[in-house]
mmCIF file of C-alpha atoms and ligand atoms in Angstrom:
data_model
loop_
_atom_site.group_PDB
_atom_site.id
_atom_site.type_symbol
_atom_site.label_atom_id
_atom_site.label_comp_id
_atom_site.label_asym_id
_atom_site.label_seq_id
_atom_site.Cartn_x
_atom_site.Cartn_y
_atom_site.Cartn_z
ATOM 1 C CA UNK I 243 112.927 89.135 98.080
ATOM 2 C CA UNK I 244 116.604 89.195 99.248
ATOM 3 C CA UNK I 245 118.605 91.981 99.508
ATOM 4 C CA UNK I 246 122.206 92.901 100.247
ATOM 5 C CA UNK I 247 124.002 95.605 101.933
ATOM 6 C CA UNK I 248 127.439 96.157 101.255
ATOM 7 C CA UNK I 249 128.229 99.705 102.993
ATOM 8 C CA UNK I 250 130.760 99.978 105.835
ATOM 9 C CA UNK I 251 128.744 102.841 107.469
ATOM 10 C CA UNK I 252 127.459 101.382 110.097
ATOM 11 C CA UNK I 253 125.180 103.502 110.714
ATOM 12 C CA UNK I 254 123.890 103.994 107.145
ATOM 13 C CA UNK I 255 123.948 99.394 106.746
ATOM 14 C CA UNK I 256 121.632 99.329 109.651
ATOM 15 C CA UNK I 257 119.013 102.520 108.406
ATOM 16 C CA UNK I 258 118.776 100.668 104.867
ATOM 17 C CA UNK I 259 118.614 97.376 106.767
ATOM 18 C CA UNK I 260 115.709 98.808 108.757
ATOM 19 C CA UNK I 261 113.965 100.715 106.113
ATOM 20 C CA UNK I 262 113.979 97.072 103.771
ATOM 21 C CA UNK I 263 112.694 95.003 106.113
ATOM 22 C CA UNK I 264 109.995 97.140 107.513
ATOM 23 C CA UNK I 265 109.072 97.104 103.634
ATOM 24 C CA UNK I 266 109.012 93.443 103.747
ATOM 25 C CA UNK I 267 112.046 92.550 102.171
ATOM 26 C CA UNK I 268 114.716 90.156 103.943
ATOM 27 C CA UNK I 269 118.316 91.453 103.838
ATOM 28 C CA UNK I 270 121.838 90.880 104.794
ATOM 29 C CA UNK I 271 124.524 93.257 105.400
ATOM 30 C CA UNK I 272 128.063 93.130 104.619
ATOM 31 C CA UNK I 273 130.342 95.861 105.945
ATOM 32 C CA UNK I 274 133.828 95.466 104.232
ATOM 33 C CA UNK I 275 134.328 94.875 100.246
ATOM 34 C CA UNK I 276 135.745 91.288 100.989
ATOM 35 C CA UNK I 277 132.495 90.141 102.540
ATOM 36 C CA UNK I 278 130.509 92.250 100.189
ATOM 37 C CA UNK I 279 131.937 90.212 97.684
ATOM 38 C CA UNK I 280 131.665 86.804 99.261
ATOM 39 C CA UNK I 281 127.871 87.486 99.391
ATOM 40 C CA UNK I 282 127.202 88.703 96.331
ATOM 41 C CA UNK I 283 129.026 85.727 94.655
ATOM 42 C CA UNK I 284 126.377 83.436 95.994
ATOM 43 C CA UNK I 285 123.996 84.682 93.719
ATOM 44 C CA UNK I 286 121.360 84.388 95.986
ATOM 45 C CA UNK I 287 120.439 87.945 95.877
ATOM 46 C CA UNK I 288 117.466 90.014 93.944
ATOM 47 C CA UNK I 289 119.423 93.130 94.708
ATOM 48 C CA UNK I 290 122.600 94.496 96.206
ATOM 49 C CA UNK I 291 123.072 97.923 97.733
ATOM 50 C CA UNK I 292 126.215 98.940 97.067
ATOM 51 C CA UNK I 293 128.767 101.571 98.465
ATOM 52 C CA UNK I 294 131.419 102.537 96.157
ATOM 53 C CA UNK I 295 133.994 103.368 98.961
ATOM 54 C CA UNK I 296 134.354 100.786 100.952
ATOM 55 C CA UNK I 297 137.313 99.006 103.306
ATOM 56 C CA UNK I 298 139.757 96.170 101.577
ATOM 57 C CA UNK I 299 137.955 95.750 97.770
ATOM 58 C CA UNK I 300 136.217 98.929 96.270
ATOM 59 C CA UNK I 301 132.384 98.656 95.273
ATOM 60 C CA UNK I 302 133.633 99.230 91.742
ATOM 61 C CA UNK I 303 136.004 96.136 91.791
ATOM 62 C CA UNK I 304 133.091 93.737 93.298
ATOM 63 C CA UNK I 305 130.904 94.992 90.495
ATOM 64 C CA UNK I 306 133.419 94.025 87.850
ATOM 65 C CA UNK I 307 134.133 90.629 89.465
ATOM 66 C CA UNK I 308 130.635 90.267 89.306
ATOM 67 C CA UNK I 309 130.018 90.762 86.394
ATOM 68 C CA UNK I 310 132.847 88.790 85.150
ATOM 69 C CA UNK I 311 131.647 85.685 86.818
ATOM 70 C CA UNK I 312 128.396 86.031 85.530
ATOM 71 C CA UNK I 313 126.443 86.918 88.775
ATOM 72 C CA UNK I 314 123.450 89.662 86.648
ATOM 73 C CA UNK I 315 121.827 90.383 89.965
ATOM 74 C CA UNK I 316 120.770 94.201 89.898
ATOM 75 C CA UNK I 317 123.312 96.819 91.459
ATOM 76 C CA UNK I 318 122.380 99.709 92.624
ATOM 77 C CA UNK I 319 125.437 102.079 93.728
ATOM 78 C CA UNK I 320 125.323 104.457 96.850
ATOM 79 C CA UNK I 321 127.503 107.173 95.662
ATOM 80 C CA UNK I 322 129.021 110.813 97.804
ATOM 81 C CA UNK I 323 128.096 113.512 95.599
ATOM 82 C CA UNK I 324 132.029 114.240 94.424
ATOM 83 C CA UNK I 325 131.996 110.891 93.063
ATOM 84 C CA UNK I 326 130.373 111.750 89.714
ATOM 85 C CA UNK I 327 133.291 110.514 87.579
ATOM 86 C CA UNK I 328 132.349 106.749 89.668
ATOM 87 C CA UNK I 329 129.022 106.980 88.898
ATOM 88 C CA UNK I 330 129.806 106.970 84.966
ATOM 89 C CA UNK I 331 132.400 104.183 85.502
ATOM 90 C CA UNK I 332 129.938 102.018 87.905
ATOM 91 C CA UNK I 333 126.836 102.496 85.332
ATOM 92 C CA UNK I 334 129.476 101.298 82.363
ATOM 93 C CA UNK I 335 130.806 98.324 84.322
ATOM 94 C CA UNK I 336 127.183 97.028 84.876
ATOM 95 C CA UNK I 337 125.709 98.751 87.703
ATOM 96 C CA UNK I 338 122.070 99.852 87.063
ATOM 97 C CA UNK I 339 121.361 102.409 88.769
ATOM 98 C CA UNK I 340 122.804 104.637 91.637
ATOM 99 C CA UNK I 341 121.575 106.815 94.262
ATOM 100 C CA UNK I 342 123.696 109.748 96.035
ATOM 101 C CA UNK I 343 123.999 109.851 99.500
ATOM 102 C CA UNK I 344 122.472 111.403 101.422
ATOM 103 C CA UNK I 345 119.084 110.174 100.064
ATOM 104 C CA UNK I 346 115.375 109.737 101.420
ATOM 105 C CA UNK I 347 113.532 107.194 102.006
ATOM 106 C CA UNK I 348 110.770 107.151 99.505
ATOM 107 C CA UNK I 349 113.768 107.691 97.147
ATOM 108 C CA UNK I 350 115.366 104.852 98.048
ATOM 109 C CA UNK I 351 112.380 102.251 98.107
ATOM 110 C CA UNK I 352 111.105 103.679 94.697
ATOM 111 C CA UNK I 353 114.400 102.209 92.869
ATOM 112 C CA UNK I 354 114.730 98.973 94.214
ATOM 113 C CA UNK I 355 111.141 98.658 93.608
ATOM 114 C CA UNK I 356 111.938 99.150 89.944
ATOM 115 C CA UNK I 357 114.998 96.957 90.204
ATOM 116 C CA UNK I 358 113.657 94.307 91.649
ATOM 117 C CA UNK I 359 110.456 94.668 89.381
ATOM 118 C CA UNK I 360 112.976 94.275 85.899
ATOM 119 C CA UNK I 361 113.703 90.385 86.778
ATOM 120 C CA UNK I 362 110.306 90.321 86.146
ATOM 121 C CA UNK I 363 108.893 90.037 89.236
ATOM 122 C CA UNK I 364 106.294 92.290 89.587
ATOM 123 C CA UNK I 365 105.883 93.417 93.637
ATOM 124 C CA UNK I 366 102.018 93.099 93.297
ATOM 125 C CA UNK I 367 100.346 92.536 96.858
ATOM 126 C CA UNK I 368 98.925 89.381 95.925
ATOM 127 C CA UNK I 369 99.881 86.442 94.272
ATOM 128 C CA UNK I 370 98.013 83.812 92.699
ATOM 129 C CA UNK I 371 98.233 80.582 91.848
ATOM 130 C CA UNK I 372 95.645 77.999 91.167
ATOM 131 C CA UNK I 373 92.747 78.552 93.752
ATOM 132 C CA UNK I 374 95.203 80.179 96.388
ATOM 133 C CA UNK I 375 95.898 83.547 96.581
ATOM 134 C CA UNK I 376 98.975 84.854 98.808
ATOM 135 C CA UNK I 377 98.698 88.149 100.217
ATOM 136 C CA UNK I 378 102.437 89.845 100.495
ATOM 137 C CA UNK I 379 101.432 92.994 103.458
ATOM 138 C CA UNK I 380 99.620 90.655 105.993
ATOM 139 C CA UNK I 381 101.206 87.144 104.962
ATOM 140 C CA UNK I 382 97.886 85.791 104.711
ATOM 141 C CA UNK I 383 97.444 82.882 102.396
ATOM 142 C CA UNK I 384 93.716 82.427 100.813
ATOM 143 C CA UNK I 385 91.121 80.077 99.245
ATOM 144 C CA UNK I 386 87.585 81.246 98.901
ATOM 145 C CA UNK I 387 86.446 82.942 101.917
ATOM 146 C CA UNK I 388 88.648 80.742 103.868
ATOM 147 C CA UNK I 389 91.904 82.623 104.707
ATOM 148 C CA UNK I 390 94.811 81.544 107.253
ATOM 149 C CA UNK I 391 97.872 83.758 108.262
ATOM 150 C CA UNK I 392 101.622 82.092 107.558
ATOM 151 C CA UNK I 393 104.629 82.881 109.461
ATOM 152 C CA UNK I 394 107.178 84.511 107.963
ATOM 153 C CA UNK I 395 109.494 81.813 106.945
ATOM 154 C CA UNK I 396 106.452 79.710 105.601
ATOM 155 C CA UNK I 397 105.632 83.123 103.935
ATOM 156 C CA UNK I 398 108.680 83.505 101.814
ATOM 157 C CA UNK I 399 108.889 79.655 100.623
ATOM 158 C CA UNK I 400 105.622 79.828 99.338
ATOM 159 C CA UNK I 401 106.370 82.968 97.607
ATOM 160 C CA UNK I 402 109.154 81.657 96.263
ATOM 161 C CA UNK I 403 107.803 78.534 95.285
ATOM 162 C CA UNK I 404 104.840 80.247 93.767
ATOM 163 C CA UNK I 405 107.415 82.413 91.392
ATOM 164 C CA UNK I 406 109.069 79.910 90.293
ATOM 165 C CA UNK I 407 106.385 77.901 89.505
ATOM 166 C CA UNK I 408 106.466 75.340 86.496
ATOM 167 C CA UNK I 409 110.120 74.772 87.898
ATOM 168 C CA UNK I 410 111.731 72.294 90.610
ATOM 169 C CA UNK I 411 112.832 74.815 93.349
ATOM 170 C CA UNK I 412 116.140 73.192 95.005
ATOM 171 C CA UNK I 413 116.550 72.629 98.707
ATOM 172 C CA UNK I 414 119.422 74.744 98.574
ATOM 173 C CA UNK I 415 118.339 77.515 96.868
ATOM 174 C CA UNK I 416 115.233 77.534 99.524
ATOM 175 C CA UNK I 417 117.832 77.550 102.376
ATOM 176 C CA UNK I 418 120.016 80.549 101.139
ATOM 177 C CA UNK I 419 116.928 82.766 99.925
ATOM 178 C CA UNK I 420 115.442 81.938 103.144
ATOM 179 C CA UNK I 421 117.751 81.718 105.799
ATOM 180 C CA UNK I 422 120.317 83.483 104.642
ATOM 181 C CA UNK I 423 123.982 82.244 102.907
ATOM 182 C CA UNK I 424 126.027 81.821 106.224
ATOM 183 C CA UNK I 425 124.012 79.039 108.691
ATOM 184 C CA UNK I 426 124.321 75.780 107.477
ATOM 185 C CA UNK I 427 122.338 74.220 110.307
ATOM 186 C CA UNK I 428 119.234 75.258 108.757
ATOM 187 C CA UNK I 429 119.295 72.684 106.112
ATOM 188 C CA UNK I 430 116.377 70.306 107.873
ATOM 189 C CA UNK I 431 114.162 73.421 107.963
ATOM 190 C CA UNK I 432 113.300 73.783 104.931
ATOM 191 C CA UNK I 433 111.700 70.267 105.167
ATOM 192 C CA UNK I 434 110.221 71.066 108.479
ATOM 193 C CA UNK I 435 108.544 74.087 107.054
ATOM 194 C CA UNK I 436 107.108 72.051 103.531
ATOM 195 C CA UNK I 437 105.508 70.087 105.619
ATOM 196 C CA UNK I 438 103.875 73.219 107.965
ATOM 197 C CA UNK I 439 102.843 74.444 104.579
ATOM 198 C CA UNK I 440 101.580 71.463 103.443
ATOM 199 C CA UNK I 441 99.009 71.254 106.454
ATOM 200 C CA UNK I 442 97.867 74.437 106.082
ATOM 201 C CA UNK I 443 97.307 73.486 102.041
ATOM 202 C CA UNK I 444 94.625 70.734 103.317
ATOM 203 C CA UNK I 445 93.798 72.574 105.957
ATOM 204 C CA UNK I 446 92.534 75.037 103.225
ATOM 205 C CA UNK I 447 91.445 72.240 101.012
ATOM 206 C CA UNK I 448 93.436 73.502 98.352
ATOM 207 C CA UNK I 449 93.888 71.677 94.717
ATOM 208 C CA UNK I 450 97.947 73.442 95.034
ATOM 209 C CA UNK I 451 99.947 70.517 96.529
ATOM 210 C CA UNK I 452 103.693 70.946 97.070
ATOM 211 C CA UNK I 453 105.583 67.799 95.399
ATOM 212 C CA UNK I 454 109.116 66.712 95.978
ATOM 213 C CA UNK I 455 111.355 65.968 93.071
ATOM 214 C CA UNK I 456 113.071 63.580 94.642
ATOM 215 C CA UNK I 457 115.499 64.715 96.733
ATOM 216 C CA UNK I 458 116.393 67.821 95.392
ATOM 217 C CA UNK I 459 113.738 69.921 96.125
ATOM 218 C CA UNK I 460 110.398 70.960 95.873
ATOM 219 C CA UNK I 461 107.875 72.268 93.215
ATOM 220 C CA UNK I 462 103.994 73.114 92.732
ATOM 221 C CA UNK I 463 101.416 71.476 91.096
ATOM 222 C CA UNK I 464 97.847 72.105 91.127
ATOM 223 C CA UNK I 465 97.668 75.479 89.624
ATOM 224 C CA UNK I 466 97.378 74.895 85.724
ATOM 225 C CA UNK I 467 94.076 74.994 84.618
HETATM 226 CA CA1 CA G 96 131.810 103.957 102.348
#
């Protein structure tokens, strides 16, 4: 799961950016409505974090253009508490939910558990598919009684793969969810990382195999039965 930060506090971008990824979650943070904006476009995203006042484009005016373009990722708004009549005109322009600073932690988590859990994708610890179950807290990827520990980038392309299975996952998509929208250079890692995933498939002696589609990317098979 990828989230985004838009918030020019830098203090607040970094707490949320801390809080998220000691729950597991990968994020990026933008700290100016322009960039904000660039990000969100990508549609990479399973959630953005957004602050309502921000520097050069207003959190409003990304959600429109958002909207507009077609991006549906979930929005949740950080509003001040004398923002109230924002709040109405963020929920109307598609945001879908908000929370008012200041705000606590459990708070926070709760809703973009729910957010995140609308798409559909249910934040259960494990995840199964064929014989192989993936454990989400400890990264540990199972068969049986046999049980090996991923790292964290071969972590979140299984998971992804695994919830979008039945589908060919592209290259690219892998790369931005993954690595993040702005390093390019990354591109041969994805391979590099199939193929540590792959070993530690057989290494399990798994039935899941991970197939290319020819040169597009990457999807399972192994897991329909
Ligand atoms: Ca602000």
């Amino acid at each position: 799961m990828r989230i985004l930060i838009v918030e020019d506090e830098k203090g607040l971008n970094e707490a949320l950016k801390a809080i998220l990824e000691k729950s597991g979650y990968v994020t990026d943070s933008a700290y100016n409505g322009t960039d904000g904006l660039d990000f969100a476009l990508s549609g990479i995203y399973d959630l953005i974090i957004l602050d309502i006042m921000l520097p050069k484009i207003s959190g409003l005016a990304i959600l429109g253009e958002l909207r507009q373009s077609g991006v549906s990722t979930p929005v949740l708004l950080l509003t001040a508490k004398s923002e109230v009549e924002d709040k109405i005109k963020g929920l109307d322009t598609g945001a879908d939910d908000y929370l008012t600073k200041p705000f606590d932690t459990g708070e926070l988590l709760a809703r973009v558990r729910a957010l995140t859990r609308r798409k559909g994708e249910i934040m259960d610890d494990e995840l199964r598919y064929g014989d192989l179950c993936l454990r989400r807290s400890t990264q540990e990827l199972s068969r049986g009684s046999s049980s090996i520990r991923l790292g964290f980038k071969e972590f979140q392309l299984l998971e992804i793969l695994i919830m979008n299975k039945n589908q060919i996952v592209l290259k690219d998509t892998l790369c931005e969810k993954v690595w993040g929208p702005e390093d390019g250079s990354e591109y041969n890692n994805v391979e590099v990382y199939i193929s540590f995933l792959r070993k530690k498939l057989s290494h399990l002696h798994s039935e899941v195999t991970i197939k290319s589609a020819r040169n597009l990317g990457y999807t399972m098979e192994g897991g329909e039965k």
